[in-house]
Structures are given as C-alpha cells and as structure tokens.
mmCIF file of C-alpha atoms in Angstrom:
data_model
loop_
_atom_site.group_PDB
_atom_site.id
_atom_site.type_symbol
_atom_site.label_atom_id
_atom_site.label_comp_id
_atom_site.label_asym_id
_atom_site.label_seq_id
_atom_site.Cartn_x
_atom_site.Cartn_y
_atom_site.Cartn_z
ATOM 1 C CA MET A 898 6.071 -2.384 20.822
ATOM 2 C CA LYS A 899 5.417 -0.501 17.519
ATOM 3 C CA LEU A 900 1.901 0.194 16.430
ATOM 4 C CA LYS A 901 1.281 0.545 12.213
ATOM 5 C CA TRP A 902 -2.623 1.392 11.252
ATOM 6 C CA TYR A 903 -2.974 0.340 8.228
ATOM 7 C CA GLY A 904 -6.520 2.288 8.392
ATOM 8 C CA HIS A 905 -10.089 1.079 9.110
ATOM 9 C CA SER A 906 -9.747 -0.960 12.360
ATOM 10 C CA ALA A 907 -6.191 -3.064 10.698
ATOM 11 C CA PHE A 908 -3.072 -2.781 12.611
ATOM 12 C CA LYS A 909 0.448 -4.422 12.906
ATOM 13 C CA LEU A 910 1.979 -4.640 16.067
ATOM 14 C CA THR A 911 5.351 -5.638 15.920
ATOM 15 C CA THR A 912 7.240 -6.721 19.164
ATOM 16 C CA ASP A 913 10.659 -5.510 20.595
ATOM 17 C CA LYS A 914 11.980 -9.458 19.638
ATOM 18 C CA GLY A 915 10.026 -9.222 15.988
ATOM 19 C CA VAL A 916 6.843 -11.017 16.564
ATOM 20 C CA ARG A 917 4.132 -9.609 13.878
ATOM 21 C CA VAL A 918 0.373 -9.108 14.930
ATOM 22 C CA ILE A 919 -2.131 -8.396 12.746
ATOM 23 C CA ILE A 920 -5.640 -7.574 14.085
ATOM 24 C CA ASP A 921 -8.316 -7.173 12.163
ATOM 25 C CA PRO A 922 -7.812 -7.030 8.323
ATOM 26 C CA TYR A 923 -9.911 -5.456 5.906
ATOM 27 C CA GLU A 924 -10.867 -7.009 2.235
ATOM 28 C CA SER A 925 -9.013 -3.339 -0.185
ATOM 29 C CA GLY A 926 -12.848 -2.360 -2.066
ATOM 30 C CA PHE A 927 -15.049 -3.970 0.669
ATOM 31 C CA GLY A 928 -18.452 -2.574 0.631
ATOM 32 C CA ASN A 929 -19.122 -2.319 -3.240
ATOM 33 C CA GLY A 930 -15.987 -0.242 -3.193
ATOM 34 C CA GLY A 931 -16.393 2.022 -0.052
ATOM 35 C CA LEU A 932 -13.211 0.851 1.921
ATOM 36 C CA THR A 933 -10.014 1.678 -0.090
ATOM 37 C CA TYR A 934 -7.313 1.736 1.782
ATOM 38 C CA GLY A 935 -4.367 -1.161 0.471
ATOM 39 C CA ASN A 936 -4.181 -4.206 0.606
ATOM 40 C CA ILE A 937 -2.532 -5.452 3.540
ATOM 41 C CA THR A 938 0.368 -7.888 2.511
ATOM 42 C CA ASP A 939 3.048 -7.941 5.483
ATOM 43 C CA GLU A 940 3.890 -11.444 6.931
ATOM 44 C CA ALA A 941 2.195 -11.961 10.571
ATOM 45 C CA ASP A 942 3.128 -15.076 12.979
ATOM 46 C CA LEU A 943 -0.224 -14.190 15.276
ATOM 47 C CA VAL A 944 -3.904 -12.599 13.204
ATOM 48 C CA LEU A 945 -6.852 -11.741 15.389
ATOM 49 C CA THR A 946 -10.342 -11.205 13.860
ATOM 50 C CA SER A 947 -12.934 -9.977 15.536
ATOM 51 C CA HIS A 948 -15.370 -11.161 13.628
ATOM 52 C CA ASP A 949 -16.293 -12.299 10.647
ATOM 53 C CA HIS A 950 -16.906 -9.483 8.498
ATOM 54 C CA GLY A 951 -14.789 -8.652 4.843
ATOM 55 C CA ASP A 952 -13.574 -5.791 6.673
ATOM 56 C CA HIS A 953 -12.333 -7.287 9.334
ATOM 57 C CA ASN A 954 -11.719 -10.563 8.995
ATOM 58 C CA TYR A 955 -9.723 -10.603 5.632
ATOM 59 C CA VAL A 956 -6.658 -13.116 5.860
ATOM 60 C CA ARG A 957 -6.182 -14.328 2.542
ATOM 61 C CA ASN A 958 -3.067 -11.617 1.249
ATOM 62 C CA ILE A 959 -1.189 -12.186 4.538
ATOM 63 C CA LYS A 960 2.042 -13.896 4.533
ATOM 64 C CA GLY A 961 4.311 -16.382 6.947
ATOM 65 C CA LYS A 962 3.180 -19.011 8.712
ATOM 66 C CA PHE A 963 0.472 -17.287 11.309
ATOM 67 C CA THR A 964 -1.856 -18.213 13.802
ATOM 68 C CA ARG A 965 -4.999 -16.986 13.797
ATOM 69 C CA ILE A 966 -7.397 -16.185 16.763
ATOM 70 C CA GLU A 967 -10.845 -15.861 16.468
ATOM 71 C CA LYS A 968 -12.749 -17.173 18.958
ATOM 72 C CA GLU A 969 -13.007 -16.295 23.267
ATOM 73 C CA GLY A 970 -9.957 -17.352 24.926
ATOM 74 C CA ALA A 971 -6.590 -17.039 26.885
ATOM 75 C CA TYR A 972 -4.004 -17.900 24.575
ATOM 76 C CA GLU A 973 0.232 -17.495 24.519
ATOM 77 C CA VAL A 974 2.244 -17.320 20.787
ATOM 78 C CA ALA A 975 5.822 -16.996 21.081
ATOM 79 C CA GLY A 976 5.329 -15.524 24.449
ATOM 80 C CA ILE A 977 2.277 -12.935 23.501
ATOM 81 C CA LYS A 978 -0.537 -13.373 25.964
ATOM 82 C CA VAL A 979 -3.778 -12.599 24.424
ATOM 83 C CA THR A 980 -7.464 -12.778 26.724
ATOM 84 C CA ALA A 981 -10.194 -12.667 23.788
ATOM 85 C CA ILE A 982 -13.432 -11.524 25.726
ATOM 86 C CA PRO A 983 -16.840 -11.857 23.900
ATOM 87 C CA CYS A 984 -19.472 -8.888 23.442
ATOM 88 C CA PHE A 985 -21.316 -7.796 20.646
ATOM 89 C CA HIS A 986 -21.380 -5.681 17.238
ATOM 90 C CA ASP A 987 -24.996 -4.316 18.437
ATOM 91 C CA PRO A 988 -26.686 -2.976 21.363
ATOM 92 C CA SER A 989 -29.894 -5.869 20.996
ATOM 93 C CA LYS A 990 -27.058 -8.977 22.927
ATOM 94 C CA GLY A 991 -25.959 -9.492 18.688
ATOM 95 C CA LYS A 992 -29.474 -9.740 17.415
ATOM 96 C CA ASP A 993 -28.742 -7.244 14.735
ATOM 97 C CA ARG A 994 -24.942 -8.142 14.054
ATOM 98 C CA GLY A 995 -23.691 -10.706 15.989
ATOM 99 C CA GLY A 996 -21.060 -11.216 18.184
ATOM 100 C CA ASN A 997 -17.688 -9.356 18.247
ATOM 101 C CA LEU A 998 -14.657 -10.043 20.344
ATOM 102 C CA ILE A 999 -12.213 -8.091 22.375
ATOM 103 C CA PHE A 1000 -8.534 -8.785 22.331
ATOM 104 C CA VAL A 1001 -6.320 -8.088 25.496
ATOM 105 C CA ILE A 1002 -2.433 -8.055 24.214
ATOM 106 C CA GLU A 1003 -0.266 -9.068 26.237
ATOM 107 C CA ALA A 1004 3.466 -7.780 25.369
ATOM 108 C CA ASP A 1005 7.144 -5.619 26.250
ATOM 109 C CA GLY A 1006 5.561 -4.416 29.355
ATOM 110 C CA LEU A 1007 2.020 -3.082 27.562
ATOM 111 C CA LYS A 1008 -1.353 -4.185 27.710
ATOM 112 C CA LEU A 1009 -3.302 -2.991 24.722
ATOM 113 C CA ALA A 1010 -6.319 -3.395 24.134
ATOM 114 C CA HIS A 1011 -9.040 -3.687 19.991
ATOM 115 C CA VAL A 1012 -12.243 -3.868 20.884
ATOM 116 C CA GLY A 1013 -13.078 -4.916 17.701
ATOM 117 C CA ASP A 1014 -17.162 -3.436 16.345
ATOM 118 C CA LEU A 1015 -17.763 -3.098 19.915
ATOM 119 C CA GLY A 1016 -21.537 -2.163 19.375
ATOM 120 C CA HIS A 1017 -21.970 -0.916 22.998
ATOM 121 C CA VAL A 1018 -20.919 0.320 26.080
ATOM 122 C CA LEU A 1019 -18.772 -1.863 28.188
ATOM 123 C CA THR A 1020 -20.499 -4.016 31.242
ATOM 124 C CA PRO A 1021 -18.874 -4.305 34.705
ATOM 125 C CA ASP A 1022 -18.250 -7.571 33.785
ATOM 126 C CA ILE A 1023 -15.984 -6.694 30.804
ATOM 127 C CA LEU A 1024 -14.141 -4.358 32.092
ATOM 128 C CA GLN A 1025 -12.962 -6.449 34.849
ATOM 129 C CA LYS A 1026 -11.867 -8.803 32.817
ATOM 130 C CA MET A 1027 -9.740 -6.621 30.671
ATOM 131 C CA GLY A 1028 -8.348 -5.151 34.093
ATOM 132 C CA SER A 1029 -5.968 -2.105 33.763
ATOM 133 C CA VAL A 1030 -4.992 -1.276 30.040
ATOM 134 C CA ASP A 1031 -2.433 0.864 29.014
ATOM 135 C CA LEU A 1032 -3.483 1.607 24.891
ATOM 136 C CA LEU A 1033 -6.860 1.442 24.162
ATOM 137 C CA LEU A 1034 -8.057 0.897 19.922
ATOM 138 C CA LEU A 1035 -11.448 2.357 19.620
ATOM 139 C CA PRO A 1036 -14.406 2.237 17.221
ATOM 140 C CA VAL A 1037 -15.641 5.793 17.153
ATOM 141 C CA GLY A 1038 -17.753 6.284 14.243
ATOM 142 C CA GLY A 1039 -20.517 4.893 14.575
ATOM 143 C CA PHE A 1040 -23.581 3.432 12.752
ATOM 144 C CA TYR A 1041 -21.909 -0.284 12.883
ATOM 145 C CA THR A 1042 -20.462 0.830 16.170
ATOM 146 C CA ILE A 1043 -20.395 3.258 18.843
ATOM 147 C CA ASP A 1044 -20.576 6.129 18.077
ATOM 148 C CA ALA A 1045 -18.311 9.488 19.779
ATOM 149 C CA LYS A 1046 -20.542 9.728 22.809
ATOM 150 C CA GLU A 1047 -20.361 6.085 23.440
ATOM 151 C CA ALA A 1048 -17.131 5.702 22.725
ATOM 152 C CA THR A 1049 -16.103 8.156 24.865
ATOM 153 C CA GLU A 1050 -17.550 7.073 28.291
ATOM 154 C CA VAL A 1051 -16.044 3.978 26.754
ATOM 155 C CA MET A 1052 -12.431 5.489 26.992
ATOM 156 C CA ASN A 1053 -13.575 6.605 30.044
ATOM 157 C CA ALA A 1054 -14.600 3.615 31.884
ATOM 158 C CA VAL A 1055 -11.379 1.687 30.567
ATOM 159 C CA LYS A 1056 -8.948 4.750 31.511
ATOM 160 C CA PRO A 1057 -6.701 3.925 29.182
ATOM 161 C CA ARG A 1058 -3.073 6.647 28.934
ATOM 162 C CA LEU A 1059 -3.072 6.386 25.008
ATOM 163 C CA THR A 1060 -6.174 5.719 23.105
ATOM 164 C CA ILE A 1061 -6.132 5.526 18.972
ATOM 165 C CA PRO A 1062 -9.487 6.227 17.556
ATOM 166 C CA MET A 1063 -10.253 3.649 14.590
ATOM 167 C CA HIS A 1064 -13.274 3.239 12.011
ATOM 168 C CA TYR A 1065 -14.160 5.888 11.028
ATOM 169 C CA LYS A 1066 -14.972 8.300 8.236
ATOM 170 C CA THR A 1067 -11.941 8.979 6.351
ATOM 171 C CA GLU A 1068 -10.987 9.686 2.354
ATOM 172 C CA LYS A 1069 -10.448 5.723 1.924
ATOM 173 C CA CYS A 1070 -13.914 5.008 3.768
ATOM 174 C CA ALA A 1071 -17.175 5.450 2.478
ATOM 175 C CA PHE A 1072 -19.255 4.351 4.468
ATOM 176 C CA PRO A 1073 -22.249 5.818 6.409
ATOM 177 C CA ILE A 1074 -20.190 6.756 9.464
ATOM 178 C CA ALA A 1075 -19.747 9.920 11.158
ATOM 179 C CA GLY A 1076 -15.736 11.316 10.401
ATOM 180 C CA LEU A 1077 -12.875 12.080 13.528
ATOM 181 C CA ASP A 1078 -13.712 15.164 14.968
ATOM 182 C CA GLU A 1079 -17.350 14.167 16.338
ATOM 183 C CA PHE A 1080 -15.584 12.453 18.699
ATOM 184 C CA THR A 1081 -12.220 14.377 19.148
ATOM 185 C CA LYS A 1082 -13.947 17.640 19.663
ATOM 186 C CA GLY A 1083 -13.722 19.601 23.041
ATOM 187 C CA LYS A 1084 -11.367 16.979 24.581
ATOM 188 C CA LYS A 1085 -8.138 17.854 25.713
ATOM 189 C CA GLY A 1086 -5.193 15.728 24.847
ATOM 190 C CA VAL A 1087 -5.171 15.169 21.408
ATOM 191 C CA LYS A 1088 -2.357 14.879 19.619
ATOM 192 C CA MET A 1089 -1.851 14.098 15.477
ATOM 193 C CA ILE A 1090 1.429 11.932 14.057
ATOM 194 C CA ASP A 1091 2.405 12.263 10.690
ATOM 195 C CA ALA A 1092 3.218 9.305 10.586
ATOM 196 C CA ILE A 1093 1.699 5.566 9.522
ATOM 197 C CA GLU A 1094 3.370 4.475 12.898
ATOM 198 C CA LEU A 1095 3.748 4.838 16.294
ATOM 199 C CA ASN A 1096 6.796 3.326 18.725
ATOM 200 C CA VAL A 1097 5.156 2.948 22.023
ATOM 201 C CA THR A 1098 7.238 1.686 25.637
ATOM 202 C CA ARG A 1099 6.175 1.753 29.040
ATOM 203 C CA GLU A 1100 8.095 4.872 29.332
ATOM 204 C CA LEU A 1101 7.141 6.629 26.701
ATOM 205 C CA LEU A 1102 3.410 6.318 28.179
ATOM 206 C CA PRO A 1103 2.501 9.828 28.590
ATOM 207 C CA ARG A 1104 1.590 10.718 32.292
ATOM 208 C CA GLU A 1105 -1.650 12.404 31.619
ATOM 209 C CA PRO A 1106 -3.758 10.454 29.098
ATOM 210 C CA GLU A 1107 -3.575 11.274 25.457
ATOM 211 C CA ILE A 1108 -6.258 10.866 22.345
ATOM 212 C CA VAL A 1109 -3.164 10.019 19.689
ATOM 213 C CA ILE A 1110 -4.355 9.746 15.908
ATOM 214 C CA LEU A 1111 -1.993 8.698 13.238
ATOM 215 C CA LYS A 1112 -2.458 10.815 10.389
ATOM 216 C CA HIS A 1113 -1.588 8.145 7.447
ATOM 217 C CA ALA A 1114 -2.423 5.122 6.978
ATOM 218 C CA LEU A 1115 -2.294 2.117 3.484
#
C-alpha cells in the first residue's frame, strides 16, 4: 500500500488494487487561518472521519462516489476491513471535547491504526479491540490530544513496527501544540523520509520498531 500525508492528521491510503481511503481530511484555513496545508481534492472510494471538528471531517472537496465511515462499528468496503473503535477526545471521558474514533484498517496483508484526536492513553479493552498493529498513525502535539509523553506510552502499548507521528506544530499549523521534537528526542530508530508518500509492504516492515517522519505535506 501507499500512504500519503496531506498534513495534520490527514492521510490517503491506496491499496495494491487501487482502492483509495482518505482519513481525517481537514479544511484548509480552519482555526481562523491557523491550518494552512493545501486543499484536499483527491478522489476517494472510502473516507474515514474520527470526529466532527473541521480539521478532521472536511469532505466537501473530496471527489468521487465514496463511502463515509463516521460511526462505531465493523465494516468492509471494496475488500478493505475497517473497525471503528470509540474512545474520547480528552481525558475527561468526552466532557471537554466529546468522542473520537480509532480506525483499524486491514488491507494488503497489513494492519494500520489511525487513532484520530485521541485524548487519553489506551485502556486494556481498547488495546484488545485493536489487536496487533503494523503501522500506527499517532498524534503527538498535546493540548487537543495526547502529548509526547502519553503518545510514547500509547506507542509502547500498541507495539507497532512503524509509527508515523501526526497532529503536531509545523510552519503550516499555528495551533497551540508542540512540535515534533518533543516526541522524537531521545528515541532510537527515527527516520526522516524526504517525501510526501511512503510505500509499505509486509516485506518492507523493519525488524526493529521505527518512527518514520514524512518531511513533506500539501
């Protein structure tokens, strides 16, 4: 599969058979202009939105006749299995920012988890529902989500082969969240990829866990 990072928490997954999945598309300019990644206008067969905030649910510009998943449940669309697991956007069981969905996606012999705007460390029940994960898309910036320390705890609990950080401060994100260094400092196996897209196969998975940073976005 190919994994493209648009920026923030938005990704496009394209399977070997050409099925296109867009996850958590943002509205460019959201947050009084604080989010300036480019408009997402690709075609999709499947769109996943973890919660109803404009930096995660903006489907208006996406092309194609896509199926949208935005509720808890188990689904299969175009040969892709998706499990949407409920959790919370904050450590107060949703009292501050509401609910959130973790998406576990099975395609091309791989298992990918996108945890949306996860606001707390994972409970044993959620970890059991997620099962073994090859690739973890993980927010690390704090304030609206788990911070670098909590993200490290989540990563260590899930034990993916690859972790891709997301939802952190960049030159195109002026939100009051931390940058990437807070999460990566002191960690081994951190790799910067000079691209917007990553090709992932079971054969290419590293033997030892790695943190992969996609350097470019829209």
